[in-house]
mmCIF file of C-alpha atoms in Angstrom:
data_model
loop_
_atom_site.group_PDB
_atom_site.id
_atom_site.type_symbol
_atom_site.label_atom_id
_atom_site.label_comp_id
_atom_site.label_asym_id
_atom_site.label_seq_id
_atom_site.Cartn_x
_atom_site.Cartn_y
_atom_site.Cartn_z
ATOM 1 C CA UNK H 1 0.000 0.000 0.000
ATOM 2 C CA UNK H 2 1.448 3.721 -1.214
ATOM 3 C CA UNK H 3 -1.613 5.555 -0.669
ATOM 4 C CA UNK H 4 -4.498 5.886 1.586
ATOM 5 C CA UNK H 5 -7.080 8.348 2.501
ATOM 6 C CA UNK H 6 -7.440 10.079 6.232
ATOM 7 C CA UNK H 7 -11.239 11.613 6.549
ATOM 8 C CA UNK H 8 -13.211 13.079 9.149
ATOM 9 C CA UNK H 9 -16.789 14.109 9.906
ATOM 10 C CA UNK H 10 -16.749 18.034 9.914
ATOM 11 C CA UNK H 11 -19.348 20.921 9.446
ATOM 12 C CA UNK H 12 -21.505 19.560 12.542
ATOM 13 C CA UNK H 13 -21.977 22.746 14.246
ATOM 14 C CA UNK H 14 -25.026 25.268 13.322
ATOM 15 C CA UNK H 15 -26.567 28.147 14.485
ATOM 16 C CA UNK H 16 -24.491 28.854 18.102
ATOM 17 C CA UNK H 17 -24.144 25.186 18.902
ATOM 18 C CA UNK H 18 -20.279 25.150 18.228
ATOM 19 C CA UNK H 19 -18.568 21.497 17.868
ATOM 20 C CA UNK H 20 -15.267 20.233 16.818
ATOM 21 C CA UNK H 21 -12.219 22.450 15.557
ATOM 22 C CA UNK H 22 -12.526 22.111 11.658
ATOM 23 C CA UNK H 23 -10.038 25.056 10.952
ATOM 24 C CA UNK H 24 -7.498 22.321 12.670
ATOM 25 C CA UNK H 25 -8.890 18.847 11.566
ATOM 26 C CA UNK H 26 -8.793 20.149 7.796
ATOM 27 C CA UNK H 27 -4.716 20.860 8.263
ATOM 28 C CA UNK H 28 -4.727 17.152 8.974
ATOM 29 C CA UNK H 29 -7.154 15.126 6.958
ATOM 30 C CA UNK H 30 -7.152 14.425 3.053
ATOM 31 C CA UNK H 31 -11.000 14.418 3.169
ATOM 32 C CA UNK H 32 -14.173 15.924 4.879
ATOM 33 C CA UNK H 33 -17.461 14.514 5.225
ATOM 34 C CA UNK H 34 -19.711 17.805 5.529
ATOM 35 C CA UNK H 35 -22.912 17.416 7.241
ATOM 36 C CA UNK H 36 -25.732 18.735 5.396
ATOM 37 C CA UNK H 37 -28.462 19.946 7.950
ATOM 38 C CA UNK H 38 -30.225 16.777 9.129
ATOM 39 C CA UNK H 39 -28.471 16.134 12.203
ATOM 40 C CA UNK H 40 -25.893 19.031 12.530
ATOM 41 C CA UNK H 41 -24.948 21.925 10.451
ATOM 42 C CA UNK H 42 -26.916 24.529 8.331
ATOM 43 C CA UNK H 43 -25.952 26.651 5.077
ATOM 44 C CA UNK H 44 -23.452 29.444 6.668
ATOM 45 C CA UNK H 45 -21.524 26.357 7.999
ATOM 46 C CA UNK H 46 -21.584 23.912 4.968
ATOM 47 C CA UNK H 47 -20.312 26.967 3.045
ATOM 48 C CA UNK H 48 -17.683 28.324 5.822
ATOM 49 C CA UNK H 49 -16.663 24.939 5.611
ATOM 50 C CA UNK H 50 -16.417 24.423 2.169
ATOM 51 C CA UNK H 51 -14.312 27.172 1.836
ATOM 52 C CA UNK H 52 -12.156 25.920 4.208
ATOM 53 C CA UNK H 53 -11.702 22.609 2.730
ATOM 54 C CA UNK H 54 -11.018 23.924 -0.734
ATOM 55 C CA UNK H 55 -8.358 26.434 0.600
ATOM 56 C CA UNK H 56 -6.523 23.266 2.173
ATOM 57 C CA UNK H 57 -6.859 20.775 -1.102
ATOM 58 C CA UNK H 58 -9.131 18.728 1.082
ATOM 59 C CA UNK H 59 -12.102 16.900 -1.491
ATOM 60 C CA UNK H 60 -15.377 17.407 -0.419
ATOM 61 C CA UNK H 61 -17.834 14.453 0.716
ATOM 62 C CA UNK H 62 -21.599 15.073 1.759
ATOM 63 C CA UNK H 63 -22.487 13.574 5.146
ATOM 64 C CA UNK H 64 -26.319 13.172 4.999
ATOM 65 C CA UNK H 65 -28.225 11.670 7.773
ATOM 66 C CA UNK H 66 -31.985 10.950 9.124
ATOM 67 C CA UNK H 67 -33.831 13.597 9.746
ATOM 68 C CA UNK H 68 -32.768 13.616 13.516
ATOM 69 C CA UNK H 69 -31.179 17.092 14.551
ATOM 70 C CA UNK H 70 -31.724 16.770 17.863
ATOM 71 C CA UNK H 71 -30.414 13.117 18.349
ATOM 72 C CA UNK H 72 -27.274 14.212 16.382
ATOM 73 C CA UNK H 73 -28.492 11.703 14.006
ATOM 74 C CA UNK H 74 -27.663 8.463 16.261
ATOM 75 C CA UNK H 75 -31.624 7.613 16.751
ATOM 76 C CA UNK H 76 -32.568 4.757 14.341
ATOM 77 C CA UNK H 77 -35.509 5.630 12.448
ATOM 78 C CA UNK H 78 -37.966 3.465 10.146
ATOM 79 C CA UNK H 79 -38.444 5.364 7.058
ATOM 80 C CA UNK H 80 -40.273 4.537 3.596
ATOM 81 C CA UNK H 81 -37.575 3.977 0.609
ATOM 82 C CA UNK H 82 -39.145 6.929 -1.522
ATOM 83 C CA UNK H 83 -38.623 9.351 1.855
ATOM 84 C CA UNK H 84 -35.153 8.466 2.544
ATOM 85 C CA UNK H 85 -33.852 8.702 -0.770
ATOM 86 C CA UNK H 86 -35.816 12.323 -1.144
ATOM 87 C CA UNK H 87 -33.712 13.282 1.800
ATOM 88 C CA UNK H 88 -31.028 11.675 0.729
ATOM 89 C CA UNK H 89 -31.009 13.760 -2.717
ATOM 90 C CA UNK H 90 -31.949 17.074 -0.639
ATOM 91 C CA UNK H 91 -29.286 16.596 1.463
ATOM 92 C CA UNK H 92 -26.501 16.006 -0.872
ATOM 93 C CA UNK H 93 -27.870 18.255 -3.569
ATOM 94 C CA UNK H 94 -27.650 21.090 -0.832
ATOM 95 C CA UNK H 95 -24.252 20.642 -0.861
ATOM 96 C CA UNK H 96 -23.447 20.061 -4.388
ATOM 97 C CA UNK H 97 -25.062 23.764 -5.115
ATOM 98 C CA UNK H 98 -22.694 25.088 -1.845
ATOM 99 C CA UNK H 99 -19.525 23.286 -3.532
ATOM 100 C CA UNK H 100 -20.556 25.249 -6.548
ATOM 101 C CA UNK H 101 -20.946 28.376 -5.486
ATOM 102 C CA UNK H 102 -17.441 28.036 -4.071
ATOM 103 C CA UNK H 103 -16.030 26.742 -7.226
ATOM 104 C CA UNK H 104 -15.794 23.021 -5.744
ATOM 105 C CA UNK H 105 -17.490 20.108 -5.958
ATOM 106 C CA UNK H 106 -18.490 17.391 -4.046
ATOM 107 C CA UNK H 107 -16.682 13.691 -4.820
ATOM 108 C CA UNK H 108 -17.758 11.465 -2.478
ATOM 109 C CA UNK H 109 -20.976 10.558 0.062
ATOM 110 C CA UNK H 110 -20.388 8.962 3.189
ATOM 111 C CA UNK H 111 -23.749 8.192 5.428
ATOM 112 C CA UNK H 112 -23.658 9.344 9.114
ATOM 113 C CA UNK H 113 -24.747 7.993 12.054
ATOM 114 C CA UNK H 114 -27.627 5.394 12.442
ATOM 115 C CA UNK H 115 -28.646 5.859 9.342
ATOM 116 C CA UNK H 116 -24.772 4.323 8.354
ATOM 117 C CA UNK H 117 -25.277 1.775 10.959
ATOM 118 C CA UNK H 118 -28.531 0.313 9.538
ATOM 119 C CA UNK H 119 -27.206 0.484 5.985
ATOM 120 C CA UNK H 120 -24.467 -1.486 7.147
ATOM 121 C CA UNK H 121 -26.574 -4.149 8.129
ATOM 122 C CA UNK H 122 -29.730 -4.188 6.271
ATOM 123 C CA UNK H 123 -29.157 -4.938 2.156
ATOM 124 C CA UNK H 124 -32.750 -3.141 1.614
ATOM 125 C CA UNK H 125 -32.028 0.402 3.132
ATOM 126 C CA UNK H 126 -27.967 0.021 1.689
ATOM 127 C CA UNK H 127 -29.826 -0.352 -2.269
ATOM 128 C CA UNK H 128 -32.059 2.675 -1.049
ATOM 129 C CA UNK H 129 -28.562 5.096 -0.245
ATOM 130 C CA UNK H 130 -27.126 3.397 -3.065
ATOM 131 C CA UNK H 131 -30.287 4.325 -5.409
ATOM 132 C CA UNK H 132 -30.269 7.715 -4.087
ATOM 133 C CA UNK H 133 -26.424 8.771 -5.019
ATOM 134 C CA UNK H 134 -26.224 6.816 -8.063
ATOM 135 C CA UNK H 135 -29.687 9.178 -9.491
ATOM 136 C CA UNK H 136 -27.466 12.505 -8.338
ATOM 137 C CA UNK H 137 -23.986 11.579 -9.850
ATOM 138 C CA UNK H 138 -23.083 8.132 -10.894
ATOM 139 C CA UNK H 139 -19.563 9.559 -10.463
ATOM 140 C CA UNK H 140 -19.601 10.174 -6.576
ATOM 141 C CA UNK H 141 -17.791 7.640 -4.533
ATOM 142 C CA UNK H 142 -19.633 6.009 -1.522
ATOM 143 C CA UNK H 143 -17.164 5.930 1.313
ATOM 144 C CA UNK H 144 -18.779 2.973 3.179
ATOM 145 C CA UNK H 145 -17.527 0.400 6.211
ATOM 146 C CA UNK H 146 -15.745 -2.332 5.121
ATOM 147 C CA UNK H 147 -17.206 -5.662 5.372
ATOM 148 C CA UNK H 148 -20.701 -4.145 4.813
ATOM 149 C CA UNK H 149 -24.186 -4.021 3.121
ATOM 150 C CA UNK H 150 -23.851 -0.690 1.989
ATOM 151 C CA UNK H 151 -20.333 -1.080 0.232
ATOM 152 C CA UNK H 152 -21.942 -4.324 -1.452
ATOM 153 C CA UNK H 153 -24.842 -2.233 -2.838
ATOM 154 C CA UNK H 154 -22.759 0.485 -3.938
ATOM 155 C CA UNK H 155 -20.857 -1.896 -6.014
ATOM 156 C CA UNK H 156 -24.046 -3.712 -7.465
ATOM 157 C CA UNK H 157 -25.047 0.300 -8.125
ATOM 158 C CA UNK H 158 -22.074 0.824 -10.193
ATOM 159 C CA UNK H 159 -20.578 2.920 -7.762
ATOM 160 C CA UNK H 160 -17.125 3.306 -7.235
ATOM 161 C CA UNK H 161 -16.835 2.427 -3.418
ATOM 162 C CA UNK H 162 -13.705 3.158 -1.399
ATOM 163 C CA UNK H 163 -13.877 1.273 1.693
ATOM 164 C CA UNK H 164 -13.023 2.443 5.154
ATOM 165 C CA UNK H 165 -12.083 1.457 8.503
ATOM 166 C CA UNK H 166 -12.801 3.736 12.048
ATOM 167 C CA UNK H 167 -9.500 4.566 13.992
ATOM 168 C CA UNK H 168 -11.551 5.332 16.738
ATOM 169 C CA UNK H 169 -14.334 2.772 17.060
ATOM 170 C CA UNK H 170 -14.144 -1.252 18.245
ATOM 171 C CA UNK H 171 -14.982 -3.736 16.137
ATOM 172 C CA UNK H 172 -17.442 -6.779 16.517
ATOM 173 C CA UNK H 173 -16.433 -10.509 14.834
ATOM 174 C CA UNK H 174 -19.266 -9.619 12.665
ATOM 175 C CA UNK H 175 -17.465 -6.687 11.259
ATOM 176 C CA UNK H 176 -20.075 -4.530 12.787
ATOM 177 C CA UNK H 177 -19.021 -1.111 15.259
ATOM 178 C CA UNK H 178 -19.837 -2.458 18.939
ATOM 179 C CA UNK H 179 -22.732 -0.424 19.565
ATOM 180 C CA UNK H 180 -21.444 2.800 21.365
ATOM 181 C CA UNK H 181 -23.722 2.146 24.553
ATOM 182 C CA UNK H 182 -21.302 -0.806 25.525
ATOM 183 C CA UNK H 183 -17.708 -0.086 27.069
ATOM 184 C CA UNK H 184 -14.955 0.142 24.848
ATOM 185 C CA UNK H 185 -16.901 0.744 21.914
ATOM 186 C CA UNK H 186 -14.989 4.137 21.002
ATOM 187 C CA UNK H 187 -11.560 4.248 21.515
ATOM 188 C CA UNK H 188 -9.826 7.603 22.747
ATOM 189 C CA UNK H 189 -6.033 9.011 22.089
ATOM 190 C CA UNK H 190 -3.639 8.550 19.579
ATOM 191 C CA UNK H 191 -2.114 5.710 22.479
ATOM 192 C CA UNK H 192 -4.877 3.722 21.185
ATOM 193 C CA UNK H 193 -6.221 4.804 17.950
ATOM 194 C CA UNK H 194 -2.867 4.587 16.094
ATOM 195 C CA UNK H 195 -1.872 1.186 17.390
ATOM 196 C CA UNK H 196 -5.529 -0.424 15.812
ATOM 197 C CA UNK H 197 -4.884 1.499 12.695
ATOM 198 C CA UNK H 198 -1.462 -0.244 12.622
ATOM 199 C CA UNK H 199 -3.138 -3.585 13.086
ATOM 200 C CA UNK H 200 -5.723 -3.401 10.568
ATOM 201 C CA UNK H 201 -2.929 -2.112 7.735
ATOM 202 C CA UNK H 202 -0.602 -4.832 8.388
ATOM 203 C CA UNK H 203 -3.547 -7.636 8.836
ATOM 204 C CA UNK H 204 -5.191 -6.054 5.371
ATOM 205 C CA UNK H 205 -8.562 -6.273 7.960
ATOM 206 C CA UNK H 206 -10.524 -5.581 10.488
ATOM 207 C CA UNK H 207 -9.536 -6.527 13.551
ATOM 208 C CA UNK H 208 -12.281 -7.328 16.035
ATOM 209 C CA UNK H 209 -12.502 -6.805 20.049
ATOM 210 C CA UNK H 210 -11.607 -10.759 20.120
ATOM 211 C CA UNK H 211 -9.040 -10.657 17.679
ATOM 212 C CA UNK H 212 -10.727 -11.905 15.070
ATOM 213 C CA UNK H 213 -9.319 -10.887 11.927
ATOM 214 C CA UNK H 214 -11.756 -10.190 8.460
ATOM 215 C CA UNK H 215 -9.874 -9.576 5.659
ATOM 216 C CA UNK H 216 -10.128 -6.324 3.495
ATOM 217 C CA UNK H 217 -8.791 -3.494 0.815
ATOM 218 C CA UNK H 218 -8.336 -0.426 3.167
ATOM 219 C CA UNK H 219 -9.335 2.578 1.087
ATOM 220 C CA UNK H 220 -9.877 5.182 4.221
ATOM 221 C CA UNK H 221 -9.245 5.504 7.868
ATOM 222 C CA UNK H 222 -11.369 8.027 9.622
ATOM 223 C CA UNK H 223 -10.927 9.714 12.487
ATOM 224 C CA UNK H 224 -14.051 11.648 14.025
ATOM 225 C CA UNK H 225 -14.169 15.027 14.742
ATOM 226 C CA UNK H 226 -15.987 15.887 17.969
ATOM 227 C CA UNK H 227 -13.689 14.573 20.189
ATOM 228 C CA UNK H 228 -11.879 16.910 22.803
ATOM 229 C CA UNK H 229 -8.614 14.886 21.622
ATOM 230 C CA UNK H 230 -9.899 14.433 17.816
ATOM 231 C CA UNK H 231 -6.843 16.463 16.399
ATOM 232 C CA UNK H 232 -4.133 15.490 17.839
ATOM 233 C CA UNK H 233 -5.183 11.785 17.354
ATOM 234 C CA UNK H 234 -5.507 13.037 13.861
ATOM 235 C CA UNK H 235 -2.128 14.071 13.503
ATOM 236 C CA UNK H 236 -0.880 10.942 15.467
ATOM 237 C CA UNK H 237 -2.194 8.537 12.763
ATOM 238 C CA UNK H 238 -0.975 10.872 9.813
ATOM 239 C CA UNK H 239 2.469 11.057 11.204
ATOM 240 C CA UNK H 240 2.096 7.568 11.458
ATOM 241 C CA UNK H 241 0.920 6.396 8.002
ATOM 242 C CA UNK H 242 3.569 8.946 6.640
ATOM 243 C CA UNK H 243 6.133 6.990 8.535
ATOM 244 C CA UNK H 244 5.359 3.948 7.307
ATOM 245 C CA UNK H 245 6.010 5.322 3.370
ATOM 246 C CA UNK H 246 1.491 5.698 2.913
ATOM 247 C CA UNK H 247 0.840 9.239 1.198
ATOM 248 C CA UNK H 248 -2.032 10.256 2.536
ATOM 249 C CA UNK H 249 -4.198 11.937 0.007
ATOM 250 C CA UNK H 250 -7.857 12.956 -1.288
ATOM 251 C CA UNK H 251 -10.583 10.066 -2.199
ATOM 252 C CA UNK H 252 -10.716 10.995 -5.953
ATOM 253 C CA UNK H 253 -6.699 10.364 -5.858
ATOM 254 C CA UNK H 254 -6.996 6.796 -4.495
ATOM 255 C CA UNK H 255 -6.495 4.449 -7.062
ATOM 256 C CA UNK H 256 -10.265 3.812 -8.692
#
C-alpha cells in the first residue's frame, strides 16, 4: 500500500451550537465529510466549511443523515424507501449547489450515524442510499464500512466504493461497530487509535474486540471530529501512516 485516505466528519456545528475544531482537523485530513443539515450543520456552515476545505486541497464528501437534529443523528428511524432517498437527494444536492458556489465540488458521500449503521446491516435500506447517489452523480464515490451491506450495494449500483475502517471505534467478529452504549466501543487518544490502525494495515482487515481478523482493501481511515482529543489523534495517525512510506491523500486520488 502507497496511498491511503485520512477523513473526518466536519461541518456539525449550526446556528451557536459550536462542535469540533474544523479550521485544525482540515490541516490534517485528506478528506471531509460535511454534514448537510439533518443532524448538525446549516448553510453558513456547509459553506464556511467548504471554503475551508477547498483552501486546504481537502475533497469534499456530503455527510447526509436521518432527519434527527436533535439526536445528532444516532436515533434509528424506520423510514419509507421513496422518503429516505428524497432526503437523501436534498441533502446532498444542498451541498453540491454550496460546492458550486465556491467553485468546488463534491466527490464522495459517506452516510452518518444510524442511518450508516442500519445500511451497514440491512441490504434493503444500503440499495435505497445506493439508489439515491447513483440518481445525483453516478460519479460520486460512496465511502462505506468495510465488510458491509452498503459497500456491497454500492458496487451492485455501479458505484465506485472506497472502503473504510474507524480509527476510533471497536470492532465486533461480525465486522459490525460495537454499539457505542457498551464499554470500549470508542476508543480515545492517539495511544490507542494509532496502534488499531497499525493492526488493521498490516492484517489487510478488520480486527475485532476478540481478535478476530476479516480480511479487506483499506481505502480510508477516519478519524471523528468531535472529540476533545480528535486532532491530535488526527495528527498521530498521519504522522504515522507517513512513517510507514502511505501518502495520505484525497478520495478521488486513491487508485479507482
Amino acid at each position: 500500500m502507497d496511498k491511503i485516505n485520512l477523513n473526518a466528519d466536519l461541518g456539525e456545528s449550526f446556528g451557536a451550537w459550536s462542535m469540533g475544531d474544523d479550521p485544525a482537523m482540515l490541516d490534517v485530513v485528506a478528506s471531509a465529510n460535511i454534514a448537510c443539515g439533518f443532524h448538525a450543520g446549516d448553510p453558513l456552515v456547509m459553506r464556511q466549511t467548504v471554503r475551508a476545505a477547498l483552501a486546504r486541497g481537502v475533497s469534499l464528501g456530503a455527510h447526509p443523515s436521518f432527519p434527527d437534529l436533535q439526536g445528532f443523528g444516532r436515533r434509528r428511524m424506520d423510514l419509507s424507501p421513496p422518503e429516505l432517498e428524497a432526503g437523501l437527494v436534498y441533502q446532498i444536492g444542498a451541498l453540491q449547489g454550496v460546492a458550486a458556489a465556491e467553485g468546488g465540488r463534491v466527490t464522495h458521500v459517506k452516510p452518518h450515524g444510524a442511518l450508516s449503521n442500519m445500511a451497514c446491516a440491512d441490504a434493503a435500506l444500503a440499495e435505497t442510499v445506493a439508489r439515491a447517489v447513483r440518481a445525483l452523480d453516478r460519479d460520486l464515490i460512496l465511502l462505506a464500512p468495510a465488510h458491509s451491506a452498503l459497500a456491497r450495494a454500492g458496487e451492485r449500483a455501479g458505484l465506485r466504493v472506497a472502503l473504510e475502517v474507524f480509527a476510533d471505534r471497536a470492532y465486533q467478529d461480525d465486522g459490525q461497530l460495537v454499539p457505542r452504549s457498551q464499554p470500549g466501543a470508542v476508543l480515545h487518544g492517539a495511544e490507542a487509535c494509532w496502534p488499531h490502525v497499525q493492526r488493521m494495515l498490516e492484517a489487510r482487515a478488520l480486527v475485532s474486540v476478540t481478535g478476530r481478523h476479516l480480511p479487506t482493501t483499506i481505502d480510508s481511515v477516519c478519524v471523528h471530529g468531535d472529540g476533545a482529543g480528535a486532532v491530535a489523534t488526527a495528527r498521530a495517525i498521519r504522522a504515522g501512516l507517513v512513517a510507514a512510506g502511505i501518502a495520505v491523500v484525497p478520495l478521488p486520488q486513491l487508485p479507482g
